[in-house]
C-alpha cells in the first residue's frame, strides 16, 4: 500500500534527514516528504549553470561546531575544506574587520592601542551601562563596546536586520557578540569548521541515499490530494514533523512572527568583486545588510571562472503569510503562543516536532543535526521498536 513505511518524516532539511538516515540505518522504512522541489531545506545549494560557482540559495551557510559527536557524524557524508569564516563591514565608506577586535578598534580610533589600553578606552566609553543591568540590545551593546563603536557598527545594522528599534530588542540578540582584544578576526570560536568539499547538495544527497529511504518532493503534508498527508497518517504511523508548528495546528493560537530575507543575485563581469566572502553594510542609507560573493567560499576550486563572479545582496524584513520563515522574532506574544502550541503537542503522542520551524527556534546546522541525533535516540528509536517513550 502507499503507507508501506515505518516512519514519516515531514521536511528534508538537516533535522529531517538526520532522523531518516538514523532510522534507515536501524532497518526501518522511511518516507521523507518536502513541499519544495529540492532536498536539503535551507542548506540547499546549486552550481550556477553559467559560471559553475556554488550558490547557497537561502543565504550563505557556514558549517562550524564544537560537538565532536556531530562532527564525526557529518564526516560520514562529506569531507570539509579548511575554510575559516571572516567578515568585514563597510561604515561611511571605510572597511573594518568584524567581529569587533583590536584591529577594528585601532582602525576606528586611528590608534595603536595595546590590548590593555584598548580595554581601558572601551571601559570608559561603556560606563553608561553595566552588562548586568542592561535592559535591551542597545544598553547591552553599549555596555560591551561603548557608544561610538555601537553607533558605527551595531545600531543601524541591527535596525535594518530587525526593523525594530534596538531599545526594543532583547539583550540576548547581541550577547554572543564577541569583542576581542587581540587581532583574531575569526567569526566563529568553534573547534571544527569548514565547508563541504563537494558542496552542500552532495552531502545532503548522501544522507538520503539509502535503500530504505524514499524521498517525495513537491509534496505538502497538508495537501490531502496526496497520500502522505496529516489526516491520512497521524495516528497510523509515527511522524517527525519539521514544518512550522503553528501551521500544524491550523494557527489555532495565532501565527508566530518570523523574519524573512530577500536575496538578489547577479553575475558581475570582474574576476573579484569585493575580495572576501561577506561584506556587511553598517549604515542606514544602504538598504541591504550584506553582500555575499560565493567564489570566496571555495578558494580551492580551480575550475571557477577567472572573469566572472556571483554576488548576492541580502535584505531583511518581516515575513508575510507566503514568505519563507527564516528567523523567529520571539516577542513576548510569540513566546506565549508557542507555549500554547507546546500544550497542543501533548495531544499528538505519535507526532514529534523538531528542527527550526517545528520548535520555533533559531538553530545552526550543527544544532539541528545534534538535536535530531538526540531525538532519534531518545524518542524515535523507542517508538519504532514498539515501545513508545511518551
Ligand atoms: P529546514 O532546513 O528549514 O528544513 C525544513 C524543511 O521542511 C524545508 O525543506 C521545508 O520545505 C519543509 N517543509 C515545511 N513545511 C512543510 C510541509 N507542510 N510539507 C512538507 N515539507 C515541509 N546554520 C549554520 O550552521 N551556519 C550558517 O551559516 C547558517 N546560515 C543560515 C542562514 C540563513 C538565512 C538561515 C535561514 C539559516 C541559516 N543556518 C545556518 C541554519 C540552517 O539553515 C538550519 O540549521 C537548518 O536549515 C535547520 O534544518 P531544519 O531541518 O530544522 O530546517
Ligand atoms: N550585528 C551588527 N552588525 C554587524 C553584524 C551583526 O549589529 O555587522 C548584530 C545584529 O544585531 C545581528 C546580530 O549582531 O542581528 C547577530 O549577527 P550575526 O551575523 O551573527 O547573525 P546572522 O545574521 O548571521 O544570523
CSV table of C-alpha atoms and ligand atoms in Angstrom, one decimal:
chain,number,residue,atom,x,y,z
A,1,UNK,CA,0.0,0.0,0.0
A,2,UNK,CA,1.0,3.6,-0.2
A,3,UNK,CA,1.6,3.6,3.6
A,4,UNK,CA,4.1,0.9,3.5
A,5,UNK,CA,6.5,2.7,5.8
A,6,UNK,CA,7.5,2.6,9.4
A,7,UNK,CA,8.1,6.4,9.8
A,8,UNK,CA,7.0,9.6,8.0
A,9,UNK,CA,9.4,12.5,8.1
A,10,UNK,CA,8.0,15.9,7.0
A,11,UNK,CA,10.8,18.1,5.8
A,12,UNK,CA,14.1,17.2,4.2
A,13,UNK,CA,16.3,19.7,6.0
A,14,UNK,CA,19.2,18.6,8.2
A,15,UNK,CA,16.8,17.7,11.1
A,16,UNK,CA,14.5,15.5,9.0
A,17,UNK,CA,17.3,13.9,7.0
A,18,UNK,CA,19.3,13.0,10.2
A,19,UNK,CA,16.2,11.3,11.6
A,20,UNK,CA,15.6,9.5,8.3
A,21,UNK,CA,19.2,8.4,8.0
A,22,UNK,CA,19.4,7.0,11.6
A,23,UNK,CA,16.0,5.2,11.2
A,24,UNK,CA,17.0,3.6,7.9
A,25,UNK,CA,20.4,2.5,9.2
A,26,UNK,CA,18.4,0.7,12.0
A,27,UNK,CA,16.4,-1.1,9.4
A,28,UNK,CA,13.2,1.0,9.3
A,29,UNK,CA,11.4,2.0,6.1
A,30,UNK,CA,11.2,5.8,5.9
A,31,UNK,CA,9.3,8.2,3.7
A,32,UNK,CA,10.6,11.8,3.6
A,33,UNK,CA,8.3,14.4,2.1
A,34,UNK,CA,9.1,18.0,1.3
A,35,UNK,CA,6.9,20.6,-0.3
A,36,UNK,CA,9.9,22.2,-2.1
A,37,UNK,CA,11.1,20.7,-5.4
A,38,UNK,CA,14.5,20.0,-3.8
A,39,UNK,CA,16.0,18.2,-0.9
A,40,UNK,CA,18.0,19.8,2.0
A,41,UNK,CA,15.9,22.6,3.4
A,42,UNK,CA,17.7,25.9,3.7
A,43,UNK,CA,21.1,24.4,3.4
A,44,UNK,CA,20.4,23.5,-0.2
A,45,UNK,CA,22.9,24.9,-2.8
A,46,UNK,CA,23.3,24.6,-6.5
A,47,UNK,CA,26.0,25.2,-9.1
A,48,UNK,CA,25.1,28.2,-11.2
A,49,UNK,CA,24.8,26.8,-14.7
A,50,UNK,CA,26.6,29.8,-16.3
A,51,UNK,CA,29.7,30.0,-14.1
A,52,UNK,CA,29.8,26.7,-12.2
A,53,UNK,CA,30.0,28.7,-8.9
A,54,UNK,CA,28.2,27.1,-6.0
A,55,UNK,CA,25.4,29.4,-4.8
A,56,UNK,CA,23.7,28.9,-1.4
A,57,UNK,CA,20.1,29.6,-2.4
A,58,UNK,CA,18.9,30.5,1.1
A,59,UNK,CA,21.8,32.6,2.3
A,60,UNK,CA,25.4,31.7,3.0
A,61,UNK,CA,25.8,28.6,5.1
A,62,UNK,CA,29.0,28.1,7.1
A,63,UNK,CA,29.4,24.9,9.0
A,64,UNK,CA,31.0,25.0,12.4
A,65,UNK,CA,30.7,23.0,15.6
A,66,UNK,CA,32.4,22.2,18.8
A,67,UNK,CA,30.4,19.0,19.2
A,68,UNK,CA,32.6,16.0,18.4
A,69,UNK,CA,29.7,13.6,18.0
A,70,UNK,CA,28.1,15.9,15.4
A,71,UNK,CA,31.5,16.4,13.7
A,72,UNK,CA,32.1,12.7,13.4
A,73,UNK,CA,28.6,12.1,12.2
A,74,UNK,CA,28.7,14.7,9.4
A,75,UNK,CA,32.1,13.4,8.3
A,76,UNK,CA,30.5,10.2,7.3
A,77,UNK,CA,28.8,12.0,4.4
A,78,UNK,CA,31.3,14.6,3.4
A,79,UNK,CA,34.8,15.9,4.0
A,80,UNK,CA,35.3,19.5,4.8
A,81,UNK,CA,37.7,22.2,3.4
A,82,UNK,CA,39.8,24.3,5.7
A,83,UNK,CA,37.7,27.3,5.2
A,84,UNK,CA,37.5,29.7,8.2
A,85,UNK,CA,34.8,32.4,8.2
A,86,UNK,CA,35.8,36.0,8.4
A,87,UNK,CA,33.5,39.1,7.9
A,88,UNK,CA,34.2,42.7,7.2
A,89,UNK,CA,31.9,45.7,7.5
A,90,UNK,CA,31.6,49.0,5.5
A,91,UNK,CA,30.9,52.0,7.6
A,92,UNK,CA,30.9,55.5,6.0
A,93,UNK,CA,32.9,54.1,3.0
A,94,UNK,CA,35.7,52.5,5.1
A,95,UNK,CA,36.1,48.8,5.6
A,96,UNK,CA,36.7,47.3,9.0
A,97,UNK,CA,37.2,43.7,10.3
A,98,UNK,CA,34.5,42.0,12.4
A,99,UNK,CA,33.8,40.8,15.0
A,100,UNK,CA,34.9,43.9,16.8
A,101,UNK,CA,38.6,43.2,17.7
A,102,UNK,CA,41.7,45.1,18.3
A,103,UNK,CA,42.1,45.7,14.6
A,104,UNK,CA,38.6,47.3,14.4
A,105,UNK,CA,39.2,49.4,17.5
A,106,UNK,CA,42.6,50.7,16.3
A,107,UNK,CA,41.4,51.4,12.8
A,108,UNK,CA,38.3,53.2,14.1
A,109,UNK,CA,40.2,55.4,16.5
A,110,UNK,CA,43.3,55.7,14.2
A,111,UNK,CA,45.3,54.4,17.1
A,112,UNK,CA,47.9,51.8,18.0
A,113,UNK,CA,46.5,50.7,21.4
A,114,UNK,CA,47.8,47.7,23.2
A,115,UNK,CA,45.2,45.2,24.4
A,116,UNK,CA,45.3,46.8,27.9
A,117,UNK,CA,45.0,50.3,26.6
A,118,UNK,CA,42.0,49.3,24.3
A,119,UNK,CA,40.3,47.7,27.3
A,120,UNK,CA,40.6,50.8,29.3
A,121,UNK,CA,39.3,53.0,26.5
A,122,UNK,CA,36.3,50.8,25.8
A,123,UNK,CA,35.6,50.6,29.6
A,124,UNK,CA,35.4,54.4,29.7
A,125,UNK,CA,33.2,54.6,26.7
A,126,UNK,CA,30.9,51.8,28.1
A,127,UNK,CA,30.4,53.3,31.5
A,128,UNK,CA,26.9,54.5,30.8
A,129,UNK,CA,25.5,50.9,31.3
A,130,UNK,CA,26.7,47.8,33.1
A,131,UNK,CA,26.4,44.4,31.3
A,132,UNK,CA,24.4,43.0,34.2
A,133,UNK,CA,21.8,45.8,34.3
A,134,UNK,CA,21.4,46.3,30.5
A,135,UNK,CA,17.7,46.0,29.7
A,136,UNK,CA,17.7,45.8,25.9
A,137,UNK,CA,20.0,45.3,23.0
A,138,UNK,CA,21.2,48.9,22.8
A,139,UNK,CA,22.1,49.1,26.5
A,140,UNK,CA,23.8,45.7,26.3
A,141,UNK,CA,25.8,46.6,23.2
A,142,UNK,CA,26.9,49.9,24.7
A,143,UNK,CA,27.9,48.1,27.9
A,144,UNK,CA,30.0,45.8,25.9
A,145,UNK,CA,31.7,48.1,23.3
A,146,UNK,CA,30.9,51.7,24.2
A,147,UNK,CA,28.7,54.1,22.4
A,148,UNK,CA,30.9,55.2,19.5
A,149,UNK,CA,31.5,51.6,18.3
A,150,UNK,CA,27.9,50.8,18.9
A,151,UNK,CA,26.6,53.7,16.8
A,152,UNK,CA,29.1,52.9,14.0
A,153,UNK,CA,28.7,49.1,13.7
A,154,UNK,CA,25.7,47.9,15.5
A,155,UNK,CA,22.8,50.4,15.8
A,156,UNK,CA,21.9,50.9,12.1
A,157,UNK,CA,22.8,47.4,11.0
A,158,UNK,CA,20.6,45.9,13.8
A,159,UNK,CA,17.7,48.3,12.9
A,160,UNK,CA,18.0,47.1,9.2
A,161,UNK,CA,18.1,43.5,10.2
A,162,UNK,CA,15.2,43.6,12.7
A,163,UNK,CA,13.2,46.7,11.6
A,164,UNK,CA,12.8,47.2,15.3
A,165,UNK,CA,14.5,49.9,17.4
A,166,UNK,CA,17.5,48.4,19.3
A,167,UNK,CA,16.0,49.6,22.5
A,168,UNK,CA,13.0,47.3,21.9
A,169,UNK,CA,15.1,44.2,21.1
A,170,UNK,CA,16.1,41.7,23.8
A,171,UNK,CA,19.6,42.0,25.1
A,172,UNK,CA,20.3,38.3,24.2
A,173,UNK,CA,20.4,39.1,20.4
A,174,UNK,CA,23.8,40.7,21.0
A,175,UNK,CA,25.0,38.6,23.9
A,176,UNK,CA,27.1,36.3,21.7
A,177,UNK,CA,28.8,39.2,20.0
A,178,UNK,CA,32.4,38.6,20.7
A,179,UNK,CA,34.7,41.5,21.5
A,180,UNK,CA,38.3,40.6,21.2
A,181,UNK,CA,41.3,42.5,22.5
A,182,UNK,CA,43.5,40.7,20.0
A,183,UNK,CA,43.8,40.8,16.2
A,184,UNK,CA,42.0,37.5,15.9
A,185,UNK,CA,39.2,38.1,13.4
A,186,UNK,CA,37.7,34.6,13.1
A,187,UNK,CA,34.0,34.8,13.1
A,188,UNK,CA,33.4,31.5,15.0
A,189,UNK,CA,35.1,30.2,18.1
A,190,UNK,CA,34.3,26.5,17.4
A,191,UNK,CA,36.7,23.6,17.4
A,192,UNK,CA,35.7,22.4,14.0
A,193,UNK,CA,34.9,24.4,10.9
A,194,UNK,CA,34.8,24.0,7.1
A,195,UNK,CA,32.7,23.8,4.0
A,196,UNK,CA,31.7,20.5,2.4
A,197,UNK,CA,34.3,19.8,-0.3
A,198,UNK,CA,31.7,18.7,-3.0
A,199,UNK,CA,29.1,21.2,-1.9
A,200,UNK,CA,26.0,21.1,0.4
A,201,UNK,CA,23.8,19.2,-2.0
A,202,UNK,CA,26.2,16.3,-2.5
A,203,UNK,CA,26.4,16.0,1.3
A,204,UNK,CA,22.6,16.1,1.7
A,205,UNK,CA,22.1,13.6,-1.1
A,206,UNK,CA,24.5,11.1,0.5
A,207,UNK,CA,22.4,11.3,3.8
A,208,UNK,CA,19.3,10.4,1.9
A,209,UNK,CA,20.9,7.8,-0.3
A,210,UNK,CA,19.7,4.6,1.5
A,211,UNK,CA,17.6,1.8,0.0
A,212,UNK,CA,15.1,2.2,2.9
A,213,UNK,CA,14.6,6.0,2.4
A,214,UNK,CA,12.2,7.2,-0.2
A,215,UNK,CA,12.0,11.0,-0.8
A,216,UNK,CA,9.0,12.6,-2.3
A,217,UNK,CA,9.5,16.3,-3.3
A,218,UNK,CA,6.8,18.8,-4.2
A,219,UNK,CA,4.6,17.1,-1.5
A,220,UNK,CA,2.9,19.2,1.1
A,221,UNK,CA,1.9,17.4,4.4
A,222,UNK,CA,-1.4,19.4,4.4
A,223,UNK,CA,-2.4,18.6,0.8
A,224,UNK,CA,-5.0,15.8,1.2
A,225,UNK,CA,-4.8,15.0,-2.5
A,226,UNK,CA,-1.5,13.2,-1.9
A,227,UNK,CA,-1.3,10.0,0.2
A,228,UNK,CA,1.2,11.1,2.9
A,229,UNK,CA,-0.9,13.9,4.5
A,230,UNK,CA,-1.7,14.8,8.1
A,231,UNK,CA,-5.3,13.4,8.0
A,232,UNK,CA,-4.2,10.1,6.5
A,233,UNK,CA,-1.1,9.3,8.5
A,234,UNK,CA,-1.3,10.8,12.0
A,235,UNK,CA,-2.5,8.0,14.3
A,236,UNK,CA,-1.5,5.4,11.8
A,237,UNK,CA,2.3,5.9,11.6
A,238,UNK,CA,4.8,7.7,13.7
A,239,UNK,CA,5.6,11.2,12.3
A,240,UNK,CA,8.6,13.5,12.7
A,241,UNK,CA,7.3,16.9,11.6
A,242,UNK,CA,9.9,19.7,10.9
A,243,UNK,CA,7.5,22.2,9.3
A,244,UNK,CA,6.1,25.3,11.1
A,245,UNK,CA,4.5,24.3,14.4
A,246,UNK,CA,1.7,27.0,14.1
A,247,UNK,CA,0.7,25.6,10.6
A,248,UNK,CA,0.4,22.1,12.0
A,249,UNK,CA,-2.3,23.3,14.4
A,250,UNK,CA,-4.0,25.5,11.8
A,251,UNK,CA,-2.8,28.6,13.6
A,252,UNK,CA,-5.2,27.9,16.5
A,253,UNK,CA,-3.2,30.1,18.9
A,254,UNK,CA,-2.4,32.6,16.1
A,255,UNK,CA,0.6,32.9,13.7
A,256,UNK,CA,4.1,33.1,15.2
A,257,UNK,CA,6.2,36.0,14.0
A,258,UNK,CA,9.1,35.4,11.6
A,259,UNK,CA,11.6,37.5,9.7
A,260,UNK,CA,12.4,36.6,6.1
A,261,UNK,CA,15.2,37.6,3.8
A,262,UNK,CA,15.2,38.6,0.2
A,263,UNK,CA,18.2,37.7,-1.9
A,264,UNK,CA,19.1,39.2,-5.2
A,265,UNK,CA,22.0,37.7,-7.1
A,266,UNK,CA,24.0,38.9,-10.0
A,267,UNK,CA,26.8,37.7,-12.2
A,268,UNK,CA,29.4,40.5,-12.3
A,269,UNK,CA,32.0,40.5,-15.2
A,270,UNK,CA,35.0,41.1,-12.9
A,271,UNK,CA,37.4,38.5,-11.5
A,272,UNK,CA,36.8,39.6,-7.9
A,273,UNK,CA,34.0,41.9,-6.7
A,274,UNK,CA,34.9,42.5,-3.0
A,275,UNK,CA,37.9,40.3,-2.2
A,276,UNK,CA,36.1,38.5,0.6
A,277,UNK,CA,33.1,36.2,1.1
A,278,UNK,CA,30.9,38.5,3.2
A,279,UNK,CA,30.8,42.3,3.4
A,280,UNK,CA,28.3,43.8,5.9
A,281,UNK,CA,27.0,47.3,5.3
A,282,UNK,CA,26.6,49.1,8.7
A,283,UNK,CA,24.9,52.3,7.6
A,284,UNK,CA,21.2,53.1,7.4
A,285,UNK,CA,21.4,54.6,3.9
A,286,UNK,CA,22.4,51.3,2.3
A,287,UNK,CA,19.2,49.2,2.1
A,288,UNK,CA,20.8,45.7,2.2
A,289,UNK,CA,22.5,44.3,5.2
A,290,UNK,CA,25.3,42.4,3.4
A,291,UNK,CA,26.8,41.2,0.1
A,292,UNK,CA,27.9,37.6,-0.3
A,293,UNK,CA,30.4,36.7,-3.0
A,294,UNK,CA,30.3,32.9,-3.5
A,295,UNK,CA,33.7,32.3,-5.2
A,296,UNK,CA,35.5,33.2,-1.9
A,297,UNK,CA,33.9,30.3,0.0
A,298,UNK,CA,35.9,27.9,-2.2
A,299,UNK,CA,39.3,29.4,-3.0
A,300,UNK,CA,40.5,25.9,-3.6
A,301,UNK,CA,38.2,25.3,-6.6
A,302,UNK,CA,40.4,26.0,-9.6
A,303,UNK,CA,37.6,25.4,-12.1
A,304,UNK,CA,35.8,28.6,-11.1
A,305,UNK,CA,35.9,31.2,-14.0
A,306,UNK,CA,38.5,34.0,-13.7
A,307,UNK,CA,36.5,36.6,-15.5
A,308,UNK,CA,33.1,36.5,-13.7
A,309,UNK,CA,31.9,36.3,-10.2
A,310,UNK,CA,28.5,35.9,-8.4
A,311,UNK,CA,27.3,38.3,-5.7
A,312,UNK,CA,24.2,38.2,-3.7
A,313,UNK,CA,22.7,41.1,-1.7
A,314,UNK,CA,20.7,40.3,1.4
A,315,UNK,CA,17.6,42.3,2.5
A,316,UNK,CA,15.7,41.6,5.7
A,317,UNK,CA,12.0,42.2,6.5
A,318,UNK,CA,9.0,40.8,8.4
A,319,UNK,CA,7.6,37.7,6.8
A,320,UNK,CA,4.1,37.8,5.3
A,321,UNK,CA,1.9,34.7,5.0
A,322,UNK,CA,3.6,33.4,1.8
A,323,UNK,CA,7.2,34.2,2.7
A,324,UNK,CA,9.8,31.7,3.8
A,325,UNK,CA,10.1,31.9,7.6
A,326,UNK,CA,13.8,32.4,8.5
A,327,UNK,CA,14.4,33.9,11.9
A,328,UNK,CA,11.9,33.7,14.8
A,329,UNK,CA,11.0,37.2,16.0
A,330,UNK,CA,10.3,35.9,19.5
A,331,UNK,CA,8.3,38.7,21.1
A,332,UNK,CA,6.7,38.0,24.5
A,333,UNK,CA,3.5,37.5,22.5
A,334,UNK,CA,5.2,34.8,20.3
A,335,UNK,CA,6.5,33.1,23.4
A,336,UNK,CA,3.0,32.8,24.9
A,337,UNK,CA,1.6,31.4,21.6
A,338,UNK,CA,4.5,28.9,21.5
A,339,UNK,CA,3.6,27.7,24.9
A,340,UNK,CA,0.0,27.1,23.8
A,341,UNK,CA,1.3,25.1,20.7
A,342,UNK,CA,3.6,23.0,23.1
A,343,UNK,CA,0.5,22.1,25.1
A,344,UNK,CA,-1.4,21.1,21.9
A,345,UNK,CA,1.5,18.8,21.0
A,346,UNK,CA,0.7,16.7,24.1
A,347,UNK,CA,-2.5,15.5,22.3
A,348,UNK,CA,-0.3,14.2,19.4
A,349,UNK,CA,1.8,11.5,21.1
A,350,UNK,CA,3.0,9.9,17.8
A,351,UNK,CA,4.0,13.2,16.2
A,352,UNK,CA,7.4,14.5,17.2
A,353,UNK,CA,8.2,18.1,16.4
A,354,UNK,CA,11.7,19.1,15.5
A,355,UNK,CA,14.1,21.4,13.8
A,356,UNK,CA,14.0,25.2,13.3
A,357,UNK,CA,10.3,25.5,12.2
A,358,UNK,CA,8.9,22.7,14.4
A,359,UNK,CA,10.4,24.2,17.6
A,360,UNK,CA,10.3,27.9,16.6
A,361,UNK,CA,14.0,28.3,17.4
A,362,UNK,CA,17.0,29.6,15.5
A,363,UNK,CA,19.2,26.5,15.0
A,364,UNK,CA,22.5,26.4,13.3
A,365,UNK,CA,23.1,23.3,11.2
A,366,UNK,CA,25.2,21.5,13.8
A,367,UNK,CA,22.4,22.2,16.4
A,368,UNK,CA,19.7,20.9,14.1
A,369,UNK,CA,21.8,17.7,13.5
A,370,UNK,CA,22.7,17.3,17.2
A,371,UNK,CA,19.2,17.7,18.4
A,372,UNK,CA,18.0,15.2,15.7
A,373,UNK,CA,20.5,12.6,16.9
A,374,UNK,CA,19.3,13.1,20.4
A,375,UNK,CA,15.6,13.0,19.4
A,376,UNK,CA,16.2,9.8,17.4
A,377,UNK,CA,17.9,8.0,20.3
A,378,UNK,CA,15.5,9.2,23.0
A,379,UNK,CA,12.2,9.2,21.2
A,380,UNK,CA,12.1,7.9,17.7
A,381,UNK,CA,14.0,4.7,18.2
A,382,UNK,CA,11.9,3.6,21.1
A,383,UNK,CA,8.7,4.4,19.2
A,384,UNK,CA,9.9,2.4,16.2
A,385,UNK,CA,10.8,-0.6,18.3
A,386,UNK,CA,7.2,-0.7,19.6
A,387,UNK,CA,7.8,0.8,23.0
A,388,UNK,CA,6.7,4.5,22.8
A,389,UNK,CA,8.5,6.5,25.4
A,390,UNK,CA,5.8,9.2,25.6
B,1,LIG,P1,14.9,23.5,7.3
B,1,LIG,O1,16.2,23.4,6.6
B,1,LIG,O2,14.2,24.8,7.2
B,1,LIG,O3,14.0,22.3,6.6
B,1,LIG,C1,12.6,22.2,6.8
B,1,LIG,C2,12.0,21.6,5.6
B,1,LIG,O4,10.6,21.3,5.9
B,1,LIG,C3,12.1,22.5,4.4
B,1,LIG,O5,12.7,21.9,3.3
B,1,LIG,C4,10.6,22.8,4.1
B,1,LIG,O6,10.3,22.9,2.7
B,1,LIG,C5,9.9,21.6,4.7
B,1,LIG,N1,8.5,21.8,5.0
B,1,LIG,C6,8.0,22.7,5.7
B,1,LIG,N2,6.6,22.6,5.8
B,1,LIG,C7,6.3,21.5,5.1
B,1,LIG,C8,5.1,20.9,4.7
B,1,LIG,N3,3.9,21.3,5.1
B,1,LIG,N4,5.1,19.7,4.0
B,1,LIG,C9,6.3,19.3,3.5
B,1,LIG,N5,7.5,19.8,3.8
B,1,LIG,C10,7.5,21.0,4.6
B,1,LIG,N6,23.4,27.3,10.0
B,1,LIG,C11,24.7,27.2,10.2
B,1,LIG,O7,25.1,26.3,10.8
B,1,LIG,N7,25.5,28.1,9.6
B,1,LIG,C12,25.1,29.1,8.8
B,1,LIG,O8,25.9,29.9,8.3
B,1,LIG,C13,23.7,29.3,8.6
B,1,LIG,N8,23.2,30.3,7.9
B,1,LIG,C14,21.9,30.4,7.8
B,1,LIG,C15,21.4,31.5,7.0
B,1,LIG,C16,20.0,31.7,6.9
B,1,LIG,C17,19.5,32.8,6.1
B,1,LIG,C18,19.1,30.8,7.5
B,1,LIG,C19,17.6,30.9,7.4
B,1,LIG,C20,19.6,29.7,8.2
B,1,LIG,C21,21.0,29.5,8.4
B,1,LIG,N9,21.5,28.5,9.1
B,1,LIG,C22,22.9,28.3,9.3
B,1,LIG,C23,20.6,27.5,9.7
B,1,LIG,C24,20.3,26.3,8.9
B,1,LIG,O9,19.7,26.6,7.7
B,1,LIG,C25,19.4,25.4,9.8
B,1,LIG,O10,20.2,24.9,10.8
B,1,LIG,C26,18.9,24.2,9.1
B,1,LIG,O11,18.2,24.6,7.9
B,1,LIG,C27,17.9,23.5,10.0
B,1,LIG,O12,17.4,22.5,9.4
B,1,LIG,P2,15.9,22.1,9.6
B,1,LIG,O13,15.8,20.7,9.1
B,1,LIG,O14,15.5,22.3,11.0
B,1,LIG,O15,15.0,23.1,8.8
B,2,LIG,N1,25.3,42.7,14.2
B,2,LIG,C1,25.5,44.0,13.9
B,2,LIG,N2,26.4,44.4,13.0
B,2,LIG,C2,27.1,43.5,12.2
B,2,LIG,C3,26.8,42.2,12.4
B,2,LIG,C4,26.0,41.8,13.4
B,2,LIG,O1,24.9,44.9,14.6
B,2,LIG,O2,27.9,44.0,11.3
B,2,LIG,C5,24.3,42.3,15.2
B,2,LIG,C6,22.9,42.3,14.7
B,2,LIG,O3,22.0,42.7,15.7
B,2,LIG,C7,22.7,40.8,14.3
B,2,LIG,C8,23.5,40.1,15.4
B,2,LIG,O4,24.6,41.0,15.7
B,2,LIG,O5,21.3,40.5,14.4
B,2,LIG,C9,23.9,38.7,15.1
B,2,LIG,O6,24.7,38.8,13.9
B,2,LIG,P1,25.2,37.5,13.1
B,2,LIG,O7,25.9,38.0,11.9
B,2,LIG,O8,25.8,36.6,14.0
B,2,LIG,O9,23.8,36.9,12.6
B,2,LIG,P2,23.3,36.2,11.3
B,2,LIG,O10,22.5,37.3,10.6
B,2,LIG,O11,24.4,35.7,10.5
B,2,LIG,O12,22.4,35.1,11.8
